[in-house]
Short mmCIF file of C-alpha atoms and ligand atoms in Angstrom, two decimals:
data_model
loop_
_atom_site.label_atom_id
_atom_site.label_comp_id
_atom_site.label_asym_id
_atom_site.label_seq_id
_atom_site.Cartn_x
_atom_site.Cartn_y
_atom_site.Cartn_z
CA UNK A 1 32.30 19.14 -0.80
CA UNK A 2 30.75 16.25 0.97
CA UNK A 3 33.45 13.75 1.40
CA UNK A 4 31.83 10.43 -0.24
CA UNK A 5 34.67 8.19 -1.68
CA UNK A 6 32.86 5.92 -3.54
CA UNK A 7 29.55 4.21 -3.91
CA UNK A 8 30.44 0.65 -2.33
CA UNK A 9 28.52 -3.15 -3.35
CA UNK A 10 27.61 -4.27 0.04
CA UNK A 11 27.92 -7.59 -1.45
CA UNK A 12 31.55 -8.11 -3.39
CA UNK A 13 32.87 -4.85 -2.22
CA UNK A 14 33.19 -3.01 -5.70
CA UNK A 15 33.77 -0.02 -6.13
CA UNK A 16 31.75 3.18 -8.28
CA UNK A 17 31.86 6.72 -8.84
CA UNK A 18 29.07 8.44 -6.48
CA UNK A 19 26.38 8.82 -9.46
CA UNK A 20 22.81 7.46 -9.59
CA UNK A 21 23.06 4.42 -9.51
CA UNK A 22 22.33 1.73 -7.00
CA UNK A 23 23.02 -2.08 -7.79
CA UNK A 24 26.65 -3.69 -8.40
CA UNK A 25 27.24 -4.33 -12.49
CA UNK A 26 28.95 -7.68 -10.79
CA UNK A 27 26.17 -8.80 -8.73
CA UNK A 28 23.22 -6.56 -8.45
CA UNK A 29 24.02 -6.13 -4.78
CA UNK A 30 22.88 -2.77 -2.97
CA UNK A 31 25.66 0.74 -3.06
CA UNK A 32 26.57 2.17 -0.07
CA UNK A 33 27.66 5.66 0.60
CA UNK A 34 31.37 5.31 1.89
CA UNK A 35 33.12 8.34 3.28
CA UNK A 36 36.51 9.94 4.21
CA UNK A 37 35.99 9.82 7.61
CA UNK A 38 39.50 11.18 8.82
CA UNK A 39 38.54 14.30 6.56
CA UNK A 40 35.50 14.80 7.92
CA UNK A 41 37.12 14.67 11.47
CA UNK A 42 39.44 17.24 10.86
CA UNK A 43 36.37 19.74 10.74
CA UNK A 44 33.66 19.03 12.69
CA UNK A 45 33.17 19.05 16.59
CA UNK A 46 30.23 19.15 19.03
CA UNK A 47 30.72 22.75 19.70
CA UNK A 48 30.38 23.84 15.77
CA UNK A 49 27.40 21.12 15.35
CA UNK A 50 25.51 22.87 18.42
CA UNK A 51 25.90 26.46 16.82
CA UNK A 52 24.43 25.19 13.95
CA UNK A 53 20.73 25.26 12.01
CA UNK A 54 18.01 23.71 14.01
CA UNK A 55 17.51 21.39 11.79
CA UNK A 56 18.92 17.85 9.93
CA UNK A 57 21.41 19.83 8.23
CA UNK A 58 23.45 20.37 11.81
CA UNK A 59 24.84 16.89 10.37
CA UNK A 60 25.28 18.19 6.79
CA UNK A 61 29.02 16.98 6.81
CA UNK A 62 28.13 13.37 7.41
CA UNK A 63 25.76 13.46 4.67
CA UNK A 64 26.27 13.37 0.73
CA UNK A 65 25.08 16.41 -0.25
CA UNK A 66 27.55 18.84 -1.14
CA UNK A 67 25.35 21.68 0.52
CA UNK A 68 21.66 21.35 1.51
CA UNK A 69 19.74 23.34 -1.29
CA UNK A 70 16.35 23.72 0.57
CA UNK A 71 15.18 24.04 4.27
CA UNK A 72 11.89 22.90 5.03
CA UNK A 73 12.77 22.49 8.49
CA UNK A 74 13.05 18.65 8.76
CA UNK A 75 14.50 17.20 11.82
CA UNK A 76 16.44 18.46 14.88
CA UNK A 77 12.57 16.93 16.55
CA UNK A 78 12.19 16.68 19.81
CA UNK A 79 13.59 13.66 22.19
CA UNK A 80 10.77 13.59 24.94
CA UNK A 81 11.40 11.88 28.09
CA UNK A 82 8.54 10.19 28.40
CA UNK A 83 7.92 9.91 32.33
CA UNK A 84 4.26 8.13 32.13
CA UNK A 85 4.79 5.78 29.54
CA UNK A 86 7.97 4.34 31.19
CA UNK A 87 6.08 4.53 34.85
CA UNK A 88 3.30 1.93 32.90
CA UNK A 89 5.75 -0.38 31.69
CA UNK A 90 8.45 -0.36 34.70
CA UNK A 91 11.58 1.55 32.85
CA UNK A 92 13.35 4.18 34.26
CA UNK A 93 14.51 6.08 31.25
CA UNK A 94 12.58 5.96 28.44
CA UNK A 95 11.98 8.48 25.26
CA UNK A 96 10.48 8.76 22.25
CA UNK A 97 12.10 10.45 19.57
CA UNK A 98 8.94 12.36 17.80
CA UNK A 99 9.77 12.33 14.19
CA UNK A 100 6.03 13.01 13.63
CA UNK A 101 6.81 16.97 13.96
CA UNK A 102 8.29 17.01 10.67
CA UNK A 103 7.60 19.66 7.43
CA UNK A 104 5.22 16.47 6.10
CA UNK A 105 4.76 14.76 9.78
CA UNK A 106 6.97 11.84 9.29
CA UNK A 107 10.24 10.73 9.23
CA UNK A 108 10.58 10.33 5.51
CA UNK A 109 11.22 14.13 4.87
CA UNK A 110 14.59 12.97 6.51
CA UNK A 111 15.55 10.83 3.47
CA UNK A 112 13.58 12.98 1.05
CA UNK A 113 15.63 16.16 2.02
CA UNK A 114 19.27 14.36 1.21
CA UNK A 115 18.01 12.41 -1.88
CA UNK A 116 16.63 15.62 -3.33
CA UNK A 117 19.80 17.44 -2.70
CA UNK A 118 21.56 15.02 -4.42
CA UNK A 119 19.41 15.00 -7.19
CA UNK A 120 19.73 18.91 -7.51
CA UNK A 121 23.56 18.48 -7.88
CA UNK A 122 22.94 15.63 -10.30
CA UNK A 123 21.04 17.80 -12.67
CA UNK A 124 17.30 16.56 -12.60
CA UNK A 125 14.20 18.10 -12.91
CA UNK A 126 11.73 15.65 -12.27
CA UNK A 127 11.90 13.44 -9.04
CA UNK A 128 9.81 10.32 -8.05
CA UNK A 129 9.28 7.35 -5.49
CA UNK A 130 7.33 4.49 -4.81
CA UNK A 131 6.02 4.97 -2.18
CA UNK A 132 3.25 3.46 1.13
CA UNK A 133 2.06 6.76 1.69
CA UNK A 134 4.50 8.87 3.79
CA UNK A 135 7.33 9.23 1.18
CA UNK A 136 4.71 10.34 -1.35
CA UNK A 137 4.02 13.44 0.92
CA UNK A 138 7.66 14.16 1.38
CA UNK A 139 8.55 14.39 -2.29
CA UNK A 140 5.56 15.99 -3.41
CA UNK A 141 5.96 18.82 -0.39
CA UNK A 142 10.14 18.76 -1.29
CA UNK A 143 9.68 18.89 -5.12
CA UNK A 144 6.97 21.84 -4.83
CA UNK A 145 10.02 23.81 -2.49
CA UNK A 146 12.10 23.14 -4.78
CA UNK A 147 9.78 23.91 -8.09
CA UNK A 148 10.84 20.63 -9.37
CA UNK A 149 8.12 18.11 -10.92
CA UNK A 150 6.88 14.97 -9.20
CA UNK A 151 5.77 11.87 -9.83
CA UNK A 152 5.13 9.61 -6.61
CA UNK A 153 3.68 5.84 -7.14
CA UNK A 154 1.86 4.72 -4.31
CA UNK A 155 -0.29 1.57 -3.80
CA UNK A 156 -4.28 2.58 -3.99
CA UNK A 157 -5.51 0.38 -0.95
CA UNK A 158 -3.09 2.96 0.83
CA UNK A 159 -5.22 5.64 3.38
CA UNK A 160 -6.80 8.65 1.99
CA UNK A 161 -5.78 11.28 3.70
CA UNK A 162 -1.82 10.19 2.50
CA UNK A 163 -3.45 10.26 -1.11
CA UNK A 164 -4.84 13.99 -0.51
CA UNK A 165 -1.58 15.37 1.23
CA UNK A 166 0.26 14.25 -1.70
CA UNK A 167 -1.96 15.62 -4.18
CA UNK A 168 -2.45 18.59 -2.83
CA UNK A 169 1.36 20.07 -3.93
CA UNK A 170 0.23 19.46 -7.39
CA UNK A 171 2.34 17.08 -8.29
CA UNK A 172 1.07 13.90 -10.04
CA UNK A 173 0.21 11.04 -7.99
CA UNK A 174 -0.54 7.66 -9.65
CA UNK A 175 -2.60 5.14 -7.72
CA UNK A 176 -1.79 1.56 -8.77
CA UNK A 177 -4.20 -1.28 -8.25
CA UNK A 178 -1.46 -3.61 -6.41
CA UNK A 179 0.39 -3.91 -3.64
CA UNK A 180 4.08 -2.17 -2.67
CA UNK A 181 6.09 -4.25 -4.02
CA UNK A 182 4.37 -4.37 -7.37
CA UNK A 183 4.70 -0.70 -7.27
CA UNK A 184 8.33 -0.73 -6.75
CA UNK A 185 8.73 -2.87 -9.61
CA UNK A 186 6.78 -1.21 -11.79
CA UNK A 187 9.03 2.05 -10.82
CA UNK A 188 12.18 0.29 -11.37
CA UNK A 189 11.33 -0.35 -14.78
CA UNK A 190 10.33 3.13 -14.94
CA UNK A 191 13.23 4.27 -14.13
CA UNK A 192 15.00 2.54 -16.84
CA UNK A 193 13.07 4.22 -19.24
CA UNK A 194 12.57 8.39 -18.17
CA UNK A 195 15.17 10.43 -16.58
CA UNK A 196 13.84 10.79 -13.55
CA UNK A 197 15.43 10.74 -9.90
CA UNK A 198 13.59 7.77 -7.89
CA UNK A 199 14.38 8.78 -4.32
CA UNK A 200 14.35 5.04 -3.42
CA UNK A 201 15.25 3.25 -6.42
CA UNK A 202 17.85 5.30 -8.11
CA UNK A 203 18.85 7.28 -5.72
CA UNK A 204 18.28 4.73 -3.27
CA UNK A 205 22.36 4.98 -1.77
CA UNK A 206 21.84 8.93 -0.82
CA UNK A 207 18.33 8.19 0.17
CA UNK A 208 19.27 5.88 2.88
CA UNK A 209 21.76 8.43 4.54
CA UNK A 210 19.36 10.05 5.68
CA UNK A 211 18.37 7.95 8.18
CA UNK A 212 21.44 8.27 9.93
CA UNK A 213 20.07 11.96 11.49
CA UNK A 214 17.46 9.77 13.66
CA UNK A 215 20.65 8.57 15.59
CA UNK A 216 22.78 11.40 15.85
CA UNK A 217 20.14 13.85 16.69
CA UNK A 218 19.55 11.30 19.74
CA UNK A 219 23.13 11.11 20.59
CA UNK A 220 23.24 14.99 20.74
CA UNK A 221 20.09 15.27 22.77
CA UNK A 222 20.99 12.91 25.62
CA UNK A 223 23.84 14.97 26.38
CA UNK A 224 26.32 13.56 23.66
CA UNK A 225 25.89 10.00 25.10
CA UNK A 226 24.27 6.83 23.16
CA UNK A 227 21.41 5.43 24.55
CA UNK A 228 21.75 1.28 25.88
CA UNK A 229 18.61 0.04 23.32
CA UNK A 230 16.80 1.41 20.60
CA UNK A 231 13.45 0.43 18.99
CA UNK A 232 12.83 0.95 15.38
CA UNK A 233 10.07 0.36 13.12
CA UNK A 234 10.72 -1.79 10.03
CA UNK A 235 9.40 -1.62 6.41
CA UNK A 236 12.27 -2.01 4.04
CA UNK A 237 14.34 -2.12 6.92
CA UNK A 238 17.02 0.55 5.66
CA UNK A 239 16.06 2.63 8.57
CA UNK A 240 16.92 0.34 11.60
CA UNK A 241 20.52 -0.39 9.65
CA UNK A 242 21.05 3.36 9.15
CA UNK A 243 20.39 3.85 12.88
CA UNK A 244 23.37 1.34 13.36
CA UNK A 245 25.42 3.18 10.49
CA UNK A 246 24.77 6.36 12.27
CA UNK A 247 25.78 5.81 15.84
CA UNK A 248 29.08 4.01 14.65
CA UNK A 249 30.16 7.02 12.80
CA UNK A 250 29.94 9.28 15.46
CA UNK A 251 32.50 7.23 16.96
CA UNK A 252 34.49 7.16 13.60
CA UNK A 253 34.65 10.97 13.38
CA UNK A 254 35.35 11.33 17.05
CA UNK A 255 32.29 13.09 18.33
CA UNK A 256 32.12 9.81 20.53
CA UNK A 257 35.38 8.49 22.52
CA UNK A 258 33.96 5.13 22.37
CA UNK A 259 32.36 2.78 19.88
CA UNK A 260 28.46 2.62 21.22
CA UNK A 261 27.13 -0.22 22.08
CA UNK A 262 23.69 0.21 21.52
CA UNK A 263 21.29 -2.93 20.95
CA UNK A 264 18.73 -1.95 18.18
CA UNK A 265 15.58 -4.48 18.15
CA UNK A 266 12.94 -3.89 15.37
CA UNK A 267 8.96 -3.68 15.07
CA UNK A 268 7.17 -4.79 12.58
CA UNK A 269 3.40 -5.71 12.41
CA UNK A 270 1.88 -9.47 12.27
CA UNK A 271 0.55 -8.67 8.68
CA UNK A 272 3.30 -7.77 7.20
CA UNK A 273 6.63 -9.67 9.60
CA UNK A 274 8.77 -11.12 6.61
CA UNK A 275 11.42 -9.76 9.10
CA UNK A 276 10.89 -10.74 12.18
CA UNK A 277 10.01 -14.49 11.06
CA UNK A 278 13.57 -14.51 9.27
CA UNK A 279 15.09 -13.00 12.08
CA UNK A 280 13.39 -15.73 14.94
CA UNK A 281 13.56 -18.81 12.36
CA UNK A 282 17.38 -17.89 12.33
CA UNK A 283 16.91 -18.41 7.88
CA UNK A 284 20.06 -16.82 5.71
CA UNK A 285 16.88 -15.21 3.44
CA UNK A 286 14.00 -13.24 3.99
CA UNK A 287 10.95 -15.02 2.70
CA UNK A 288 8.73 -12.28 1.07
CA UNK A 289 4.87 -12.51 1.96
CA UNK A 290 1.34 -10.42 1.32
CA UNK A 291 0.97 -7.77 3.27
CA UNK A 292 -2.62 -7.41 4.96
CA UNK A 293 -2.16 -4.79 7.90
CA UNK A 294 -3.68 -1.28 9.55
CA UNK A 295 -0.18 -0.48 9.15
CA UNK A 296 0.35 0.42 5.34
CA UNK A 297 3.65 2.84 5.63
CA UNK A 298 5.39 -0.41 6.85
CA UNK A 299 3.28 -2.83 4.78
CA UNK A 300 6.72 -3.89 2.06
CA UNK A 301 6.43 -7.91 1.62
CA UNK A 302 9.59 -8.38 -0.03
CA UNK A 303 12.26 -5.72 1.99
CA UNK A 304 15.52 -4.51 0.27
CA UNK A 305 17.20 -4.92 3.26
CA UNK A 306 15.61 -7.45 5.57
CA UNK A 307 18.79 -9.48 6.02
CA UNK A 308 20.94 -6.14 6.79
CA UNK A 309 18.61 -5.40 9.53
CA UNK A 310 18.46 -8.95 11.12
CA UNK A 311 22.34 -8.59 11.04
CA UNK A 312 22.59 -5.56 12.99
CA UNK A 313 19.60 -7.04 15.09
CA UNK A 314 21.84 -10.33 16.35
CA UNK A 315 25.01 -8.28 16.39
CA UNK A 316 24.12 -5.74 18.45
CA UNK A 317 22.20 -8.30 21.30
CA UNK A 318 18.29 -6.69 20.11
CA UNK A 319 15.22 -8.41 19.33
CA UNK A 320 12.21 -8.31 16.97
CA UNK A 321 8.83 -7.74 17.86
CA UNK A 322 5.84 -8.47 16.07
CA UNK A 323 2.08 -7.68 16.97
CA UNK A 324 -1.64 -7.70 15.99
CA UNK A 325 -3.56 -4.90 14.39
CA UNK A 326 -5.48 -4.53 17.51
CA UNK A 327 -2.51 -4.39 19.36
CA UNK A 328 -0.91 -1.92 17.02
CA UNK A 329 -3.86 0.56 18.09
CA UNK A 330 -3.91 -0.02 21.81
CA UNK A 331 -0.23 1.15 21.78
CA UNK A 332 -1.58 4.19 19.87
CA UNK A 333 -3.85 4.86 22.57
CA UNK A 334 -1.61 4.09 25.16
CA UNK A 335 1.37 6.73 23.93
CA UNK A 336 -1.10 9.38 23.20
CA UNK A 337 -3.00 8.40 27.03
CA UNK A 338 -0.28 8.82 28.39
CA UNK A 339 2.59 10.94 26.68
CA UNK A 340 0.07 13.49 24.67
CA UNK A 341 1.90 12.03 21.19
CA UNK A 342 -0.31 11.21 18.38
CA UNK A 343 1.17 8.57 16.32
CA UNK A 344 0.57 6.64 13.28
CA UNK A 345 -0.70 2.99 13.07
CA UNK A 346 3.68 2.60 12.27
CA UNK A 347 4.00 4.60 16.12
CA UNK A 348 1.59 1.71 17.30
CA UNK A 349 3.72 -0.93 15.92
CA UNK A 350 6.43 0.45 17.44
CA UNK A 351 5.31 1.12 20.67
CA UNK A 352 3.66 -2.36 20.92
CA UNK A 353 7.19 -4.00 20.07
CA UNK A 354 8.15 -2.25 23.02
CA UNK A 355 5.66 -3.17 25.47
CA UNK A 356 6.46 -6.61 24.16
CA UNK A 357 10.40 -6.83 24.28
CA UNK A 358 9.79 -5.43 28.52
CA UNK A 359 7.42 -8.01 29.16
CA UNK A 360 9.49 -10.72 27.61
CA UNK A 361 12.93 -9.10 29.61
CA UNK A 362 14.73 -8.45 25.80
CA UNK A 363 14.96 -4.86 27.13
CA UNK A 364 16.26 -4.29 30.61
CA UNK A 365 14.59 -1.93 33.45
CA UNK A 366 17.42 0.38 33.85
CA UNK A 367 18.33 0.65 30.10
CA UNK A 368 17.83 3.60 28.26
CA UNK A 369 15.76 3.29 25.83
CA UNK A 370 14.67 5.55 22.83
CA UNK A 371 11.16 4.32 20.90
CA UNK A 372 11.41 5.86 17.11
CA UNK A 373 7.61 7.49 16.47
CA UNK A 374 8.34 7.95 12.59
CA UNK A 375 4.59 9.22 12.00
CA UNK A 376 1.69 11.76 13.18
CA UNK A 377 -1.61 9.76 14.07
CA UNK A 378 -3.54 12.37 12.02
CA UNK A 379 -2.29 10.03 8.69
CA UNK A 380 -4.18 7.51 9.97
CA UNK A 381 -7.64 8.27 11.83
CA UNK A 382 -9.27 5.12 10.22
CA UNK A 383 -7.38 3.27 12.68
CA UNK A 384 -8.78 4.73 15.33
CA UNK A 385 -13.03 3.91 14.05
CA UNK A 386 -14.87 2.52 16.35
CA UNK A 387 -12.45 2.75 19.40
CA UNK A 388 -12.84 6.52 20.43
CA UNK A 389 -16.33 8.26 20.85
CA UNK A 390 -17.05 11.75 22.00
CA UNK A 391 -20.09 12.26 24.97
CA UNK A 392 -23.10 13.44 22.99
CA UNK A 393 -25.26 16.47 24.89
CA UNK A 394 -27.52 18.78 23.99
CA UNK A 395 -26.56 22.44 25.23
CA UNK A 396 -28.22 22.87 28.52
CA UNK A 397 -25.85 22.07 31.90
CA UNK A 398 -29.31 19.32 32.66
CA UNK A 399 -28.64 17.58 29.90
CA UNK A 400 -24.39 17.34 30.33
CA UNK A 401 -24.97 16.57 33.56
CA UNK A 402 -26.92 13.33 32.90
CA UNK A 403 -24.76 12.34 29.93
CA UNK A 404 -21.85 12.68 32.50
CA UNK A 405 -23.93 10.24 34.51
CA UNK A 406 -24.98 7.84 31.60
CA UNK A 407 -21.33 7.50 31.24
CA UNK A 408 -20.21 6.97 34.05
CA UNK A 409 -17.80 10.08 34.52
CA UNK A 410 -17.75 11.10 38.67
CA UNK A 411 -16.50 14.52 38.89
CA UNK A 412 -14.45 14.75 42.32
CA UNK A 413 -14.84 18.08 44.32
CA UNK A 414 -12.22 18.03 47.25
CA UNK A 415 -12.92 20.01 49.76
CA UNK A 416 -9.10 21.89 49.50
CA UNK A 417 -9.86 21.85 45.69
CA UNK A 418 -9.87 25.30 43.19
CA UNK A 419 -14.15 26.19 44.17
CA UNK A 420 -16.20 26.20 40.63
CA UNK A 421 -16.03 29.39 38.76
CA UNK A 422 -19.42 31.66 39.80
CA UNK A 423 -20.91 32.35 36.11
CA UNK A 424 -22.54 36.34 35.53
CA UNK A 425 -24.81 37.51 33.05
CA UNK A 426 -23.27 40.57 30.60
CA UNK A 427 -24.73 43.23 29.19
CA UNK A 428 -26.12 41.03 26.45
CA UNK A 429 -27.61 38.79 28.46
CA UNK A 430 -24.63 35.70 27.58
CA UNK A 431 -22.71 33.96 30.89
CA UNK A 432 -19.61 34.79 30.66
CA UNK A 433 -16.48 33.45 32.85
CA UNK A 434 -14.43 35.04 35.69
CA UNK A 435 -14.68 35.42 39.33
CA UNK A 436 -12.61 38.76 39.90
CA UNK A 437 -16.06 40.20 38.31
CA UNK A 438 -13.86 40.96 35.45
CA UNK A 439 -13.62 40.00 31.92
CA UNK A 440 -12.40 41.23 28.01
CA UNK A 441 -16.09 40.92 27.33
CA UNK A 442 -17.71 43.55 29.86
CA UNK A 443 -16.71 47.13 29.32
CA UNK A 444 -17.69 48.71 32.20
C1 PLP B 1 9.04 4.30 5.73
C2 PLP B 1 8.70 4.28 7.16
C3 PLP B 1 9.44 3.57 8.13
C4 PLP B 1 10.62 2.66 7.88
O1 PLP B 1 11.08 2.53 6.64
P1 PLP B 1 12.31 1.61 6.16
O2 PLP B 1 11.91 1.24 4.78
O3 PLP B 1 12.41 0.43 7.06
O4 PLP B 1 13.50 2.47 6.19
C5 PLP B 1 9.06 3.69 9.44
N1 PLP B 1 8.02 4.45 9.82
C6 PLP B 1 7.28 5.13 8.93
C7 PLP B 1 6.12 5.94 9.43
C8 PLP B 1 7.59 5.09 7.58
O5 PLP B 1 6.85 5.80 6.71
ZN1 ZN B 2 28.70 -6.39 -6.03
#
């Protein structure tokens, strides 16, 4: 038995039976999971967490889910040092924690797994979400595992290929001709009317645990120690608090001697920043706007919990960073130039908050510093029109060789250099590789 107390108001403090449900009777603010953390002490240890599955459920006992009922194989991704990146923008230890190698190549199948757990124990059949695009994937893909049925709400303008990986686990997707946040209205009323497990609405509490894997996965993979600063993309902002949430605990169950203090600075892009302007005109609310960005999985005008996440921004000594679309997809290119990581347009925005908060000294040389890449680049090729271009050839070596010229390309040959591989003829007249004379293709 997972050891959640209660369900906790973050507002007034009340207190509820953990059920589905996810605003305070008193004041409609947001439930939190709380736990019995001296319980959960008493069992666990780095030792047991290392012998176990290779996967987000390593950390079942700090989730609440009473036991995992599926394994898609989300999480345990890999942390990559990420030597070339941090050589371009002068720090010494940076990584990127690649949360696009997921079951449904983002980080979302993080949340998706515990919500869906829970709602197994709770007794439903059918499970929902509203969704930007890569929470749709994630339910449809858990609710197929799980032979549940799905319906995921998701904003039409969203990109295609999102639309088509949700579709195809044949559960029903409904387009809606409006923006996020009319979508998420539209499913909380929903809700109130079919009995049906909204990962984020109803479920929203459970949902948000999640998260917390991002940072102790980290923790683990540096060698049980936190990292200095951490840079997280924000769209509700649930994540970047969860982050927080999840490095504390480790302290509060004793897998860390010491409270971290890790600063956490956010990302968010200039079309959709309700966030970051909050955060850097120091205002007690969080002005919702229109989103208009290349970055639709972050693109939430109105965000749940903006203010939570500008809290843990100041108390922790971060920063936000904001930036253009174009900007967005020059930090694309730049991660996947230079670390071989194909990320999202929500990767971009991340990795272009980064670039930012060096430049501008908010993150220190020496720090180490983890970069969250919540989604796989493949999600999003539109982003990438017009700024990539293969060379064009016909298939004779006279024709390569002046495209290589028309282009610009000057192939070095240094003298102390591997020599060019000497092409033969085989028996059916082809060229064929290989200058021992031998190859799989000749039989002689
Ligand atoms: C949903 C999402 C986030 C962050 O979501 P929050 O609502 O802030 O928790 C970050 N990156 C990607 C790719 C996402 O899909
Ligand atoms: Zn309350």
């Amino acid at each position: 038995m997972a050891d959640v107390k209660a369900l906790r108001c973050r507002e007034c403090a009340a207190e509820y039976d953990p059920g589905a449900l996810y605003a305070c009777e008193f004041c409609f603010g947001p439930l939190e999971c709380v736990y019995d953390y001296g319980q959960i002490a008493d069992r666990i240890d780095r030792a047991a967490i290392e012998r176990g599955p290779k996967s987000m459920w390593r950390y079942a006992s700090l989730l609440p889910v009473d036991s995992p009922s599926h394994n898609l194989g989300t999480g345990y991704t890999p942390l990559v040092r990420a030597e070339r990146l941090g050589a371009e923008l002068g720090l010494a230890r940076l990584y990127i924690k690649d949360d696009t190698r997921n079951p449904t190549n983002s980080f979302k199948d993080r949340v998706v797994s515990t919500a869906i757990a829970k709602a197994v124990e709770l007794g439903f059949k059918t499970v929902a979400c509203a969704s930007t695009g890569n929470l749709a994937n994630a339910v449809a893909a858990h609710a197929a595992k799980l032979g549940l049925e799905s319906f995921v709400f998701v904003p039409s303008s969203i990109e295609s290929a999102k639309i088509t990986a949700t579709a195809v686990y044949g559960g029903t997707v409904v387009t809606i001709d409006g923006n996020y946040d009319q979508v998420n209205r539209l499913c909380a009323e929903v809700a109130g009317t079919r009995p049906w497990a909204f990962m984020n609405v109803n479920l929203r509490p459970y949902y948000a645990e999640g998260s917390k894997t991002l940072a102790f996965e980290t923790v683990e993979q540096l060698g049980w120690h936190p990292p200095d600063h951490c840079v997280v993309p924000i769209a509700s902002g649930s994540l970047l608090t969860k982050i927080d949430k999840g490095l504390q605990e480790l302290h509060k169950v004793w897998l860390l001697s010491e409270a971290p203090r890790t600063r956490i600075s956010g990302a968010q892009a200039d079309g959709c920043s309700p966030v970051y302007r909050a955060w850097k005109d120091g205002t007690d609310f969080v002005k919702p706007v229109k989103p208009d960005t290349i970055a639709h999985s972050l693109a939430i005008g109105d965000p749940a919990d903006g203010l939570y996440a500008i809290d843990v921004v100041n108390r922790t000594g971060g920063a936000i960073g904001s930036s253009s679309d174009d900007e967005i997809v020059d930090a694309m290119q730049l991660l996947a130039r230079t670390e071989g990581i194909f990320a999202e347009t929500a990767g971009g925005v991340t990795i272009a908050a980064l670039c930012k908060l060096v430049a501008t000294g908010v993150i220190g040389r020496d720090e180490t510093v983890v970069a969250y890449v919540t989604g796989h680049g493949l999600k999003t090729l539109d982003a990438l029109h017009g700024r990539v271009a293969p060379l064009e050839t016909s298939p004779t070596l006279d024709d390569f060789d002046s495209a290589l010229e028309r282009a610009g390309v000057v192939v070095e040959m240094p003298p102390d250099g591997p020599e060019p591989v000497t092409p033969y003829a085989n028996e059916s007249g082809r060229f064929a590789g290989g200058s021992s004379g031998r190859s799989s293709g000749r039989s002689d």
